[in-house]
Coordinates of C-alpha atoms in Angstrom, one line a residue:
Chain I
X401 CA 201.1 -251.0 -30.6
X402 CA 202.6 -254.1 -29.2
X403 CA 201.5 -255.7 -26.1
X404 CA 197.7 -255.7 -26.5
X405 CA 197.8 -256.9 -30.0
X406 CA 195.4 -259.7 -30.2
X407 CA 196.6 -263.3 -30.9
X408 CA 199.6 -261.4 -32.2
X409 CA 201.9 -261.6 -35.0
X410 CA 200.3 -263.4 -37.8
X411 CA 198.2 -262.8 -40.8
X412 CA 197.0 -266.4 -41.1
X413 CA 193.6 -267.2 -39.6
X414 CA 194.0 -268.3 -36.0
X415 CA 192.6 -271.5 -34.9
X416 CA 190.9 -271.0 -31.6
X417 CA 194.1 -271.6 -29.6
X418 CA 193.9 -268.2 -28.1
X419 CA 190.9 -269.2 -26.0
X420 CA 193.1 -271.6 -24.1
X421 CA 195.3 -268.8 -22.8
X422 CA 192.5 -267.5 -20.6
X423 CA 192.0 -270.8 -18.9
X424 CA 195.3 -270.9 -17.2
X425 CA 194.1 -269.2 -14.0
X426 CA 195.1 -272.1 -11.8
X427 CA 198.5 -272.4 -13.3
X428 CA 199.1 -268.7 -12.6
X429 CA 199.5 -269.0 -8.9
X430 CA 201.6 -272.1 -8.6
X431 CA 204.8 -272.5 -10.5
X432 CA 204.7 -275.2 -13.1
X433 CA 206.2 -278.5 -11.8
X434 CA 209.6 -278.6 -13.4
X435 CA 209.3 -282.2 -14.2
X436 CA 205.9 -282.1 -15.8
X437 CA 205.7 -284.8 -18.5
X438 CA 205.1 -283.5 -22.0
X439 CA 201.7 -283.6 -23.4
X440 CA 199.8 -282.8 -20.2
X441 CA 196.7 -280.6 -20.2
X442 CA 198.7 -277.5 -19.5
X443 CA 197.5 -274.7 -21.7
X444 CA 199.9 -273.5 -24.3
X445 CA 201.0 -269.8 -24.2
X446 CA 203.2 -269.9 -27.3
X447 CA 202.3 -271.8 -30.4
X448 CA 204.6 -271.3 -33.4
X449 CA 204.1 -273.4 -36.5
X450 CA 205.9 -273.1 -39.8
X451 CA 207.3 -269.8 -38.9
X452 CA 209.7 -268.3 -41.5
X453 CA 211.6 -265.0 -41.4
X454 CA 213.9 -264.1 -44.2
X455 CA 216.3 -261.2 -44.5
X456 CA 216.8 -260.3 -48.2
X457 CA 215.6 -263.8 -49.3
X458 CA 217.9 -265.6 -46.8
X459 CA 215.8 -267.4 -44.3
X460 CA 217.1 -266.9 -40.7
X461 CA 214.1 -268.7 -39.3
X462 CA 213.0 -271.5 -41.5
X463 CA 209.6 -273.3 -40.9
X464 CA 210.2 -273.3 -37.2
X465 CA 207.9 -275.1 -34.7
X466 CA 207.7 -274.2 -31.0
X467 CA 205.3 -274.7 -28.2
X468 CA 205.6 -273.3 -24.7
X469 CA 203.3 -274.3 -21.9
X470 CA 202.0 -272.0 -19.3
X471 CA 204.4 -271.5 -16.5
X472 CA 207.2 -273.2 -18.3
X473 CA 210.7 -271.9 -18.2
X474 CA 212.3 -272.4 -21.6
X475 CA 215.9 -271.4 -22.5
X476 CA 216.8 -270.9 -26.1
X477 CA 220.5 -271.5 -26.9
X478 CA 222.3 -271.2 -30.1
X479 CA 225.4 -269.8 -31.7
X480 CA 225.4 -266.1 -32.5
X481 CA 223.6 -265.3 -35.6
X482 CA 221.5 -268.5 -35.5
X483 CA 218.3 -266.4 -35.3
X484 CA 217.4 -266.9 -31.6
X485 CA 217.1 -263.2 -31.0
X486 CA 215.1 -262.8 -34.2
X487 CA 212.6 -265.4 -32.9
X488 CA 212.3 -263.5 -29.6
X489 CA 211.7 -260.2 -31.4
X490 CA 209.0 -261.9 -33.5
X491 CA 207.3 -263.3 -30.4
X492 CA 207.5 -259.8 -28.8
X493 CA 205.6 -258.5 -31.8
X494 CA 208.5 -256.2 -32.8
X495 CA 209.2 -258.0 -36.1
X496 CA 206.1 -258.7 -38.3
X497 CA 207.8 -259.5 -41.5
X498 CA 206.9 -263.2 -41.1
X499 CA 205.2 -266.1 -42.7
X500 CA 203.5 -268.8 -40.8
X501 CA 201.6 -269.0 -37.5
X502 CA 202.7 -267.5 -34.3
X503 CA 200.3 -267.3 -31.4
X504 CA 201.4 -265.5 -28.2
X505 CA 199.5 -264.2 -25.2
X506 CA 198.1 -260.7 -25.2
X507 CA 200.0 -260.0 -22.0
X508 CA 203.6 -260.4 -22.6
X509 CA 206.7 -258.4 -21.7
X510 CA 210.3 -258.1 -22.8
X511 CA 213.5 -257.4 -21.0
X512 CA 216.3 -256.7 -23.4
X513 CA 220.0 -257.1 -23.1
X514 CA 220.5 -253.4 -22.6
X515 CA 218.0 -252.1 -20.0
X516 CA 216.6 -249.6 -22.4
X517 CA 215.2 -247.3 -19.8
X518 CA 214.0 -243.9 -21.0
X519 CA 216.8 -241.6 -19.7
X520 CA 214.3 -238.7 -19.3
X521 CA 212.0 -240.5 -16.9
X522 CA 212.7 -241.3 -13.3
X523 CA 212.8 -245.0 -12.5
X524 CA 209.3 -245.4 -11.3
X525 CA 207.9 -243.6 -14.3
X526 CA 209.9 -245.9 -16.5
X527 CA 208.3 -248.9 -14.8
X528 CA 204.8 -247.5 -15.3
X529 CA 205.4 -246.5 -18.9
X530 CA 202.8 -247.8 -21.3
X531 CA 200.5 -249.3 -18.6
X532 CA 196.9 -248.7 -19.4
X533 CA 195.0 -246.1 -17.4
X534 CA 196.7 -244.0 -14.8
X535 CA 198.5 -246.3 -12.5
X536 CA 199.7 -245.0 -9.2
X537 CA 203.3 -244.7 -8.1
X538 CA 202.7 -247.4 -5.5
X539 CA 202.3 -249.9 -8.3
X540 CA 205.7 -249.1 -9.6
X541 CA 207.2 -249.1 -6.1
X542 CA 205.8 -252.5 -5.4
X543 CA 207.3 -253.9 -8.5
X544 CA 210.6 -252.3 -7.8
X545 CA 210.6 -253.7 -4.3
X546 CA 210.2 -257.1 -5.7
X547 CA 213.5 -256.8 -7.5
X548 CA 215.1 -255.1 -4.5
X549 CA 215.1 -251.6 -6.0
X550 CA 212.4 -249.9 -3.9
X551 CA 214.8 -247.3 -2.6
X552 CA 215.7 -246.1 -6.1
X553 CA 212.3 -245.4 -7.4
X554 CA 212.9 -241.6 -7.5
X555 CA 216.4 -241.9 -9.2
X556 CA 217.3 -240.9 -12.7
X557 CA 218.4 -243.9 -14.9
X558 CA 221.8 -242.4 -15.4
X559 CA 222.6 -242.8 -11.7
X560 CA 221.8 -246.6 -11.7
X561 CA 224.6 -249.2 -11.8
X562 CA 224.4 -251.8 -14.6
X563 CA 222.8 -254.4 -12.4
X564 CA 220.3 -251.9 -10.9
X565 CA 219.3 -250.7 -14.4
X566 CA 218.7 -254.3 -15.5
X567 CA 216.6 -255.0 -12.4
X568 CA 214.6 -251.9 -13.1
X569 CA 214.0 -253.2 -16.6
X570 CA 212.9 -256.5 -15.1
X571 CA 210.5 -254.7 -12.8
X572 CA 209.1 -252.8 -15.8
X573 CA 208.4 -256.1 -17.5
X574 CA 206.9 -257.8 -14.4
X575 CA 204.6 -254.9 -13.5
X576 CA 202.6 -255.8 -16.6
X577 CA 201.9 -259.2 -15.0
X578 CA 202.8 -261.0 -18.2
X579 CA 201.7 -264.5 -19.1
X580 CA 204.9 -264.7 -21.1
X581 CA 208.1 -263.1 -20.2
X582 CA 210.7 -262.8 -23.0
X583 CA 214.3 -262.3 -21.8
X584 CA 216.8 -261.4 -24.5
X585 CA 220.2 -262.2 -23.0
X586 CA 219.3 -260.0 -20.0
X587 CA 222.5 -260.9 -18.1
X588 CA 224.9 -260.6 -21.0
X589 CA 226.2 -257.2 -20.1
X590 CA 226.5 -257.8 -16.4
X591 CA 229.7 -258.6 -14.5
X592 CA 230.0 -262.2 -13.2
X593 CA 228.9 -261.5 -9.6
X594 CA 226.0 -259.4 -10.6
X595 CA 225.0 -262.0 -13.1
X596 CA 224.8 -264.7 -10.5
X597 CA 222.5 -262.5 -8.3
X598 CA 220.4 -261.5 -11.3
X599 CA 219.9 -265.2 -12.3
X600 CA 218.8 -266.1 -8.8
X601 CA 216.4 -263.2 -8.8
X602 CA 214.9 -264.3 -12.1
X603 CA 214.5 -267.8 -10.7
X604 CA 212.7 -266.5 -7.6
X605 CA 210.5 -264.2 -9.6
X606 CA 209.5 -267.0 -12.0
X607 CA 208.7 -269.3 -9.1
X608 CA 206.6 -266.7 -7.5
X609 CA 204.8 -265.4 -10.6
X610 CA 204.4 -268.6 -12.4
X611 CA 204.5 -267.0 -15.9
X612 CA 206.1 -268.7 -18.8
X613 CA 209.6 -267.5 -19.6
X614 CA 211.5 -267.7 -22.8
X615 CA 215.1 -266.9 -22.1
X616 CA 217.4 -266.3 -25.0
X617 CA 221.0 -266.8 -24.0
X618 CA 224.4 -268.1 -25.2
X619 CA 225.4 -269.2 -21.8
X620 CA 224.9 -272.9 -21.4
X621 CA 225.4 -272.9 -17.7
X622 CA 222.7 -270.2 -17.3
X623 CA 220.3 -272.2 -19.4
X624 CA 220.8 -275.4 -17.4
X625 CA 220.6 -273.5 -14.2
X626 CA 217.2 -271.9 -14.9
X627 CA 215.3 -273.7 -17.5
X628 CA 212.8 -276.6 -17.5
X629 CA 213.6 -277.2 -21.1
X630 CA 216.6 -276.1 -23.2
X631 CA 216.2 -275.7 -26.9
X632 CA 219.2 -275.4 -29.3
X633 CA 218.5 -273.5 -32.4
X634 CA 220.4 -274.2 -35.6
X635 CA 219.9 -273.4 -39.2
X636 CA 216.6 -271.6 -38.4
X637 CA 214.9 -274.4 -36.6
X638 CA 214.9 -276.0 -33.1
X639 CA 217.5 -278.6 -33.7
X640 CA 217.7 -280.1 -30.3
X641 CA 215.7 -280.2 -27.1
X642 CA 216.9 -281.1 -23.7
X643 CA 214.6 -281.5 -20.6
X644 CA 216.3 -280.4 -17.4
X645 CA 214.7 -282.4 -14.6
X646 CA 217.2 -281.5 -11.8
X647 CA 215.6 -280.4 -8.6
X648 CA 215.7 -276.7 -7.8
X649 CA 217.6 -274.8 -6.5
X650 CA 220.2 -276.4 -8.8
X651 CA 223.8 -276.9 -7.9
X652 CA 226.5 -276.2 -10.5
X653 CA 228.7 -278.8 -8.7
X654 CA 226.1 -281.6 -9.2
X655 CA 227.6 -284.2 -11.6
X656 CA 224.3 -284.4 -13.5
X657 CA 224.5 -280.7 -14.0
X658 CA 228.0 -281.0 -15.5
X659 CA 226.8 -283.8 -17.7
X660 CA 223.9 -281.8 -19.1
X661 CA 226.2 -278.9 -19.7
X662 CA 228.8 -280.9 -21.5
X663 CA 226.1 -282.5 -23.6
X664 CA 224.7 -279.2 -24.6
X665 CA 228.1 -277.7 -25.3
X666 CA 228.9 -280.6 -27.6
X667 CA 225.6 -280.0 -29.3
X668 CA 226.8 -276.4 -29.9
X669 CA 230.0 -277.6 -31.3
X670 CA 232.3 -277.0 -28.3
X671 CA 234.0 -280.3 -27.5
X672 CA 234.9 -281.1 -23.9
X673 CA 238.6 -280.7 -23.2
X674 CA 240.5 -283.9 -23.1
X675 CA 241.6 -283.6 -19.5
X676 CA 238.6 -284.6 -17.4
X677 CA 239.7 -282.4 -14.4
X678 CA 239.6 -279.1 -16.4
X679 CA 236.3 -277.3 -16.2
X680 CA 234.5 -276.6 -19.5
X681 CA 235.2 -273.3 -21.1
X682 CA 231.9 -271.7 -20.4
X683 CA 232.3 -271.8 -16.6
X684 CA 231.4 -268.4 -15.2
Chain P
X733 CA 235.7 -236.2 -10.3
X734 CA 238.9 -235.3 -11.9
X735 CA 242.2 -237.2 -11.7
X736 CA 244.8 -234.6 -12.0
X737 CA 248.5 -234.6 -12.5
X738 CA 251.2 -233.4 -10.2
X739 CA 250.2 -230.8 -7.6
X740 CA 251.7 -227.4 -7.8
X741 CA 253.6 -227.8 -4.6
X742 CA 256.7 -229.9 -4.6
X743 CA 255.7 -233.5 -4.1
X744 CA 256.8 -235.3 -1.0
X745 CA 260.3 -236.7 -0.4
X746 CA 260.4 -239.4 -3.0
X747 CA 260.7 -236.9 -5.8
X748 CA 263.8 -235.5 -4.2
X749 CA 265.7 -238.6 -4.8
X750 CA 264.2 -239.4 -8.1
X751 CA 264.8 -236.0 -9.6
X752 CA 268.6 -236.4 -9.1
X753 CA 268.6 -239.1 -11.6
X754 CA 267.8 -238.6 -15.2
X755 CA 264.3 -239.6 -16.0
X756 CA 264.9 -243.2 -16.7
X757 CA 262.8 -244.5 -19.6
X758 CA 262.1 -247.9 -18.2
X759 CA 262.0 -248.9 -14.6
X760 CA 265.1 -251.0 -14.1
X761 CA 265.1 -253.8 -11.6
X762 CA 264.8 -252.4 -8.1
X763 CA 264.1 -248.8 -9.3
X764 CA 261.3 -247.2 -7.4
X765 CA 258.4 -246.0 -9.6
X766 CA 257.7 -242.3 -9.3
X767 CA 254.6 -241.7 -7.2
X768 CA 252.3 -238.8 -8.0
X769 CA 249.8 -237.6 -5.4
X770 CA 246.2 -237.4 -6.6
X771 CA 244.7 -234.1 -5.5
X772 CA 241.1 -234.1 -4.7
X773 CA 238.9 -231.9 -6.9
X774 CA 237.7 -229.8 -4.0
X775 CA 241.1 -228.5 -3.2
X776 CA 241.8 -227.5 -6.7
X777 CA 238.6 -225.8 -7.5
X778 CA 238.5 -222.1 -6.7
X779 CA 235.7 -221.4 -4.3
X780 CA 234.3 -218.6 -6.4
X781 CA 230.6 -218.9 -7.0
X782 CA 229.6 -219.7 -10.6
X783 CA 227.7 -216.5 -11.3
X784 CA 230.6 -214.4 -10.1
X785 CA 233.0 -216.3 -12.4
X786 CA 230.6 -215.8 -15.3
X787 CA 230.4 -212.0 -14.8
X788 CA 234.2 -211.6 -14.4
X789 CA 234.8 -211.7 -18.2
X790 CA 232.4 -208.9 -19.1
X791 CA 233.6 -206.8 -16.2
X792 CA 237.2 -207.1 -17.2
X793 CA 236.2 -205.9 -20.7
X794 CA 234.4 -202.9 -19.2
X795 CA 237.5 -202.1 -17.1
X796 CA 239.7 -202.2 -20.2
X797 CA 237.3 -199.9 -22.1
X798 CA 237.3 -197.3 -19.2
X799 CA 241.1 -197.5 -19.0
X800 CA 241.4 -196.8 -22.8
X801 CA 239.0 -193.9 -22.5
X802 CA 240.6 -192.2 -19.6
X803 CA 244.1 -192.5 -21.1
X804 CA 242.8 -190.9 -24.2
X805 CA 243.5 -193.8 -26.6
X806 CA 239.7 -193.9 -27.3
X807 CA 238.5 -190.4 -28.1
X808 CA 234.9 -189.6 -27.2
X809 CA 233.7 -189.1 -30.8
X810 CA 234.8 -192.6 -31.7
X811 CA 233.5 -194.3 -28.6
X812 CA 232.3 -192.6 -25.5
X813 CA 233.6 -193.8 -22.1
X814 CA 231.6 -196.2 -20.0
X815 CA 231.1 -193.3 -17.6
X816 CA 229.4 -191.1 -20.2
X817 CA 227.4 -194.0 -21.5
X818 CA 226.1 -194.7 -18.0
X819 CA 225.0 -191.1 -17.7
X820 CA 223.3 -191.0 -21.1
X821 CA 221.6 -194.3 -20.3
X822 CA 220.4 -192.8 -17.0
X823 CA 219.0 -189.8 -18.9
X824 CA 217.3 -192.0 -21.5
X825 CA 215.7 -194.1 -18.8
X826 CA 214.6 -190.9 -17.0
X827 CA 212.7 -189.4 -19.9
X828 CA 211.2 -192.8 -20.6
X829 CA 212.4 -193.1 -24.2
X830 CA 214.6 -196.1 -23.6
X831 CA 212.1 -198.1 -21.5
X832 CA 209.3 -197.5 -24.0
X833 CA 211.6 -198.4 -26.9
X834 CA 212.6 -201.6 -25.0
X835 CA 209.0 -202.4 -24.4
X836 CA 208.1 -202.1 -28.1
X837 CA 211.2 -204.2 -29.2
X838 CA 210.6 -206.9 -26.6
X839 CA 207.0 -207.3 -27.7
X840 CA 208.1 -207.7 -31.4
X841 CA 210.7 -210.3 -30.5
X842 CA 208.2 -212.1 -28.2
X843 CA 205.5 -212.3 -30.9
X844 CA 208.0 -213.2 -33.6
X845 CA 209.6 -215.9 -31.5
X846 CA 206.3 -217.4 -30.6
X847 CA 205.1 -217.6 -34.2
X848 CA 208.5 -218.8 -35.3
X849 CA 208.6 -221.5 -32.7
X850 CA 205.1 -222.7 -33.7
X851 CA 206.0 -222.7 -37.4
X852 CA 209.5 -224.3 -36.9
X853 CA 208.6 -227.0 -34.5
X854 CA 205.3 -227.7 -36.3
X855 CA 207.1 -228.3 -39.6
X856 CA 209.8 -230.3 -37.8
X857 CA 207.2 -232.5 -36.2
X858 CA 205.5 -233.1 -39.5
X859 CA 208.7 -234.0 -41.3
X860 CA 210.4 -235.7 -38.4
X861 CA 207.5 -238.0 -37.5
X862 CA 206.2 -239.0 -40.9
X863 CA 208.1 -240.0 -43.9
X864 CA 205.6 -238.5 -46.2
X865 CA 205.9 -235.2 -44.3
X866 CA 209.6 -235.4 -44.7
X867 CA 209.2 -235.8 -48.5
X868 CA 206.8 -232.9 -48.7
X869 CA 208.3 -230.4 -46.3
X870 CA 212.0 -231.0 -45.9
X871 CA 213.1 -230.2 -49.4
X872 CA 211.2 -226.9 -49.5
X873 CA 212.5 -225.8 -46.1
X874 CA 216.1 -226.7 -47.0
X875 CA 215.7 -224.7 -50.2
X876 CA 214.1 -221.6 -48.5
X877 CA 216.5 -221.5 -45.6
X878 CA 219.4 -220.6 -47.9
X879 CA 217.6 -217.4 -48.9
X880 CA 219.0 -214.6 -46.8
X881 CA 216.0 -213.5 -44.8
X882 CA 217.3 -209.9 -44.5
X883 CA 217.0 -209.7 -48.3
X884 CA 213.3 -210.2 -48.0
X885 CA 212.7 -207.0 -46.0
X886 CA 211.8 -204.9 -49.1
X887 CA 209.4 -207.6 -50.2
X888 CA 207.8 -207.8 -46.8
X889 CA 207.3 -204.1 -46.7
X890 CA 205.5 -204.3 -50.0
X891 CA 203.4 -207.2 -48.8
X892 CA 202.7 -206.2 -45.2
X893 CA 203.0 -202.4 -45.3
X894 CA 205.1 -200.5 -42.8
X895 CA 203.4 -201.4 -39.6
X896 CA 204.3 -204.2 -37.1
X897 CA 203.5 -207.0 -39.5
X898 CA 206.7 -207.0 -41.7
X899 CA 208.9 -206.7 -38.6
X900 CA 207.3 -209.6 -36.9
X901 CA 207.3 -211.6 -40.1
X902 CA 211.1 -211.1 -40.5
X903 CA 211.7 -212.3 -36.9
X904 CA 209.4 -215.3 -37.4
X905 CA 211.2 -216.3 -40.6
X906 CA 214.6 -216.0 -39.0
X907 CA 213.5 -218.0 -36.0
X908 CA 211.8 -220.8 -37.8
X909 CA 214.7 -222.3 -39.7
X910 CA 217.2 -223.1 -36.8
X911 CA 214.3 -224.5 -34.8
X912 CA 213.1 -226.6 -37.7
X913 CA 216.6 -228.0 -38.3
X914 CA 217.4 -228.9 -34.7
X915 CA 214.0 -230.3 -33.7
X916 CA 214.0 -232.4 -36.9
X917 CA 217.5 -233.7 -36.2
X918 CA 216.5 -234.3 -32.6
X919 CA 213.6 -236.4 -33.6
X920 CA 215.6 -238.4 -36.0
X921 CA 218.3 -238.8 -33.5
X922 CA 216.2 -240.7 -31.0
X923 CA 217.6 -244.1 -30.3
X924 CA 215.6 -246.7 -32.2
X925 CA 216.2 -249.2 -29.4
X926 CA 214.2 -247.0 -27.0
X927 CA 211.4 -246.7 -29.6
X928 CA 211.4 -250.5 -29.8
X929 CA 211.3 -250.7 -26.0
X930 CA 208.4 -248.3 -26.0
X931 CA 206.6 -250.4 -28.5
X932 CA 207.2 -253.6 -26.5
X933 CA 205.7 -251.8 -23.5
X934 CA 202.5 -251.3 -25.4
X935 CA 202.7 -247.6 -26.0
X936 CA 200.3 -246.3 -28.6
X937 CA 201.5 -244.2 -31.5
X938 CA 200.8 -241.0 -29.7
X939 CA 202.2 -242.4 -26.5
X940 CA 205.5 -243.1 -28.3
X941 CA 205.6 -239.5 -29.6
X942 CA 204.8 -238.1 -26.2
X943 CA 206.9 -240.3 -23.9
X944 CA 209.8 -241.3 -26.2
X945 CA 210.3 -239.2 -29.3
X946 CA 209.6 -235.7 -28.0
X947 CA 211.6 -236.0 -24.8
X948 CA 214.4 -237.5 -26.8
X949 CA 214.3 -234.5 -29.2
X950 CA 214.4 -232.0 -26.4
X951 CA 218.2 -231.5 -26.3
X952 CA 218.1 -230.7 -30.0
X953 CA 215.1 -228.4 -29.6
X954 CA 217.1 -226.5 -26.9
X955 CA 220.0 -226.0 -29.2
X956 CA 217.6 -224.7 -31.8
X957 CA 216.1 -222.3 -29.3
X958 CA 219.5 -220.9 -28.5
X959 CA 220.2 -220.2 -32.2
X960 CA 216.7 -218.9 -32.7
X961 CA 217.0 -216.4 -29.9
X962 CA 220.3 -215.1 -31.3
X963 CA 218.7 -214.7 -34.7
X964 CA 215.6 -213.1 -33.2
X965 CA 217.7 -210.1 -31.9
X966 CA 219.6 -209.9 -35.1
X967 CA 216.4 -209.8 -37.2
X968 CA 215.0 -207.2 -34.8
X969 CA 217.9 -204.9 -35.4
X970 CA 217.4 -205.1 -39.2
X971 CA 213.7 -204.8 -39.0
X972 CA 213.7 -201.8 -36.7
X973 CA 216.2 -199.8 -38.7
X974 CA 213.9 -199.7 -41.7
X975 CA 210.7 -197.7 -41.5
X976 CA 210.3 -197.9 -37.7
X977 CA 208.9 -195.2 -35.5
X978 CA 209.5 -196.9 -32.2
X979 CA 211.8 -199.4 -30.7
X980 CA 215.5 -199.7 -29.9
X981 CA 216.5 -199.8 -33.6
X982 CA 214.5 -196.6 -34.2
X983 CA 216.4 -195.0 -31.3
X984 CA 219.7 -195.9 -32.9
X985 CA 218.7 -194.6 -36.4
X986 CA 217.7 -191.3 -34.7
X987 CA 221.0 -191.2 -32.8
X988 CA 222.9 -191.8 -36.0
X989 CA 221.2 -188.8 -37.6
X990 CA 222.3 -186.6 -34.7
X991 CA 225.8 -188.2 -34.5
X992 CA 225.2 -189.3 -30.9
X993 CA 227.6 -192.3 -30.6
X994 CA 226.9 -192.5 -26.9
X995 CA 223.2 -193.2 -27.6
X996 CA 224.1 -195.8 -30.2
X997 CA 226.4 -197.5 -27.7
X998 CA 223.7 -197.5 -25.1
X999 CA 221.3 -199.2 -27.5
X1000 CA 223.9 -201.7 -28.4
X1001 CA 224.5 -202.5 -24.7
X1002 CA 220.7 -202.9 -24.3
X1003 CA 220.8 -205.4 -27.1
X1004 CA 223.7 -207.2 -25.5
X1005 CA 221.9 -207.4 -22.2
X1006 CA 218.7 -208.7 -23.8
X1007 CA 220.8 -211.4 -25.4
X1008 CA 222.3 -212.2 -22.0
X1009 CA 218.8 -212.4 -20.6
X1010 CA 217.7 -214.7 -23.4
X1011 CA 220.7 -217.0 -22.7
X1012 CA 219.8 -217.1 -19.0
X1013 CA 216.3 -218.2 -19.9
X1014 CA 217.5 -221.0 -22.1
X1015 CA 220.1 -222.1 -19.5
X1016 CA 217.4 -222.2 -16.8
X1017 CA 215.1 -224.2 -19.2
X1018 CA 217.9 -226.6 -19.9
X1019 CA 218.7 -227.1 -16.2
X1020 CA 215.1 -227.9 -15.5
X1021 CA 214.2 -230.0 -18.5
X1022 CA 217.5 -231.8 -19.3
X1023 CA 218.7 -232.8 -15.8
X1024 CA 218.3 -236.4 -16.9
X1025 CA 221.1 -236.2 -19.4
X1026 CA 224.1 -238.3 -18.7
X1027 CA 226.4 -236.0 -20.6
X1028 CA 229.6 -234.3 -19.8
X1029 CA 229.0 -231.1 -17.9
X1030 CA 232.5 -229.7 -17.8
X1031 CA 235.1 -229.7 -15.1

């Protein structure tokens, strides 16, 4: 019902953009260069134009435009209720009550804030759920090993810790070999230490897989740490765009990092504290 | 697993000093807080196996009954003693009348249960999965289930004659409703977040039903099955006491005509044991099918 919907999520006639998604074979293997200048020949994996989603006549997303290139890591920031999760749900194909154009790859996967594992299936069966054909257990075990969870394949979800469950959910998304990985505040429910580890894991997986990632978050630091491009959503549109050209792996202590973070926080309406020595409020 | 309060033995030395004082409401400066030892669960739990603990209750009841009989509080024409009943049961088994009656009754329950399960879950699936099914089915079922099914026995006899059909029909009817209600509630109780996750994983409509909705409805279905089994025996008793020529109910009617309270009690005990057996079956099913449930399992 969702993943293999063709040129998903729109009623409007599509414009041949879908063909470009299949030409990204070379971009698949190598991670996109973080500092790639805009407007290169990178194929687009997400093309959203004039997208509107209204709840009871009140538009939450209002004629929004968004392009994501193959292999690009995009973070979507915004105050709560700004519609960023709605946008992600639309791109995931879970919300079809829309107007406008939204083109997404056929192969996409979502990891939600809650792991949403089926409690009645063992972890490896959860990972394989919904895959076409009859995939073997080894496929799931391979994906679980990638997230450091190979030894828990046989476990029931109720026996996993929060971090483990979230990693299992990530493995379930990655086993689909998506061209676009949608992450809906996947670290929001994790404790600070587990979150740092999970962020590193996502960074590694992205570098290895080379898929485009759209990360919805409200954590500015997380966005600056992981993304090539940070978007700030406001009043139903992308109100601000910030390229992050820092070399990876990124260092929170880097003054350029701090400057970017402060800038984005200001953009979100959080003023830097007057005393320069005090760290900004979002420090994890 | 459990954090318990003070152990039964006197706590170590600190309590000696503290107990001299009146229990002070707030710890004053320098006052030592009272320490309580946390006793590990293993030392608290009696090491009696589970099955033995479960049989203790009924055995105590039996002992009490024997005691009342031997002391003469219960006279034999009111209620025969367990001893007599065991003897009578032995006789009934020996001449084969009890075993053949049990065979007939079990068969009726099995057929009725099977049909009732099919009807109940079938209807629940239709109205649980589809909104149009809900509109068509649910109102009628809710209406019909308030009709006391025992009251339908005369009607069923007219419709189906006096053979096996009306008896099986009564059991089927009794079994269908609790299953319907619980399976329906189970389906509608499945977390919509999981359904969404299933959709995002690319499950087809049938895949969603098979991998998400049905497993999620299973706990409800099990509850329904429990109710249904109870009602199945109840319906059996009613059905067999009218116009039957075989089965445990028939044996009871016959015993009533000959004023044999001991035989009646034997039949009742057989019913009770069959009920126990049914409960055992459901428990086993639950243990096998619902082991994934992260729910409270008692202490």
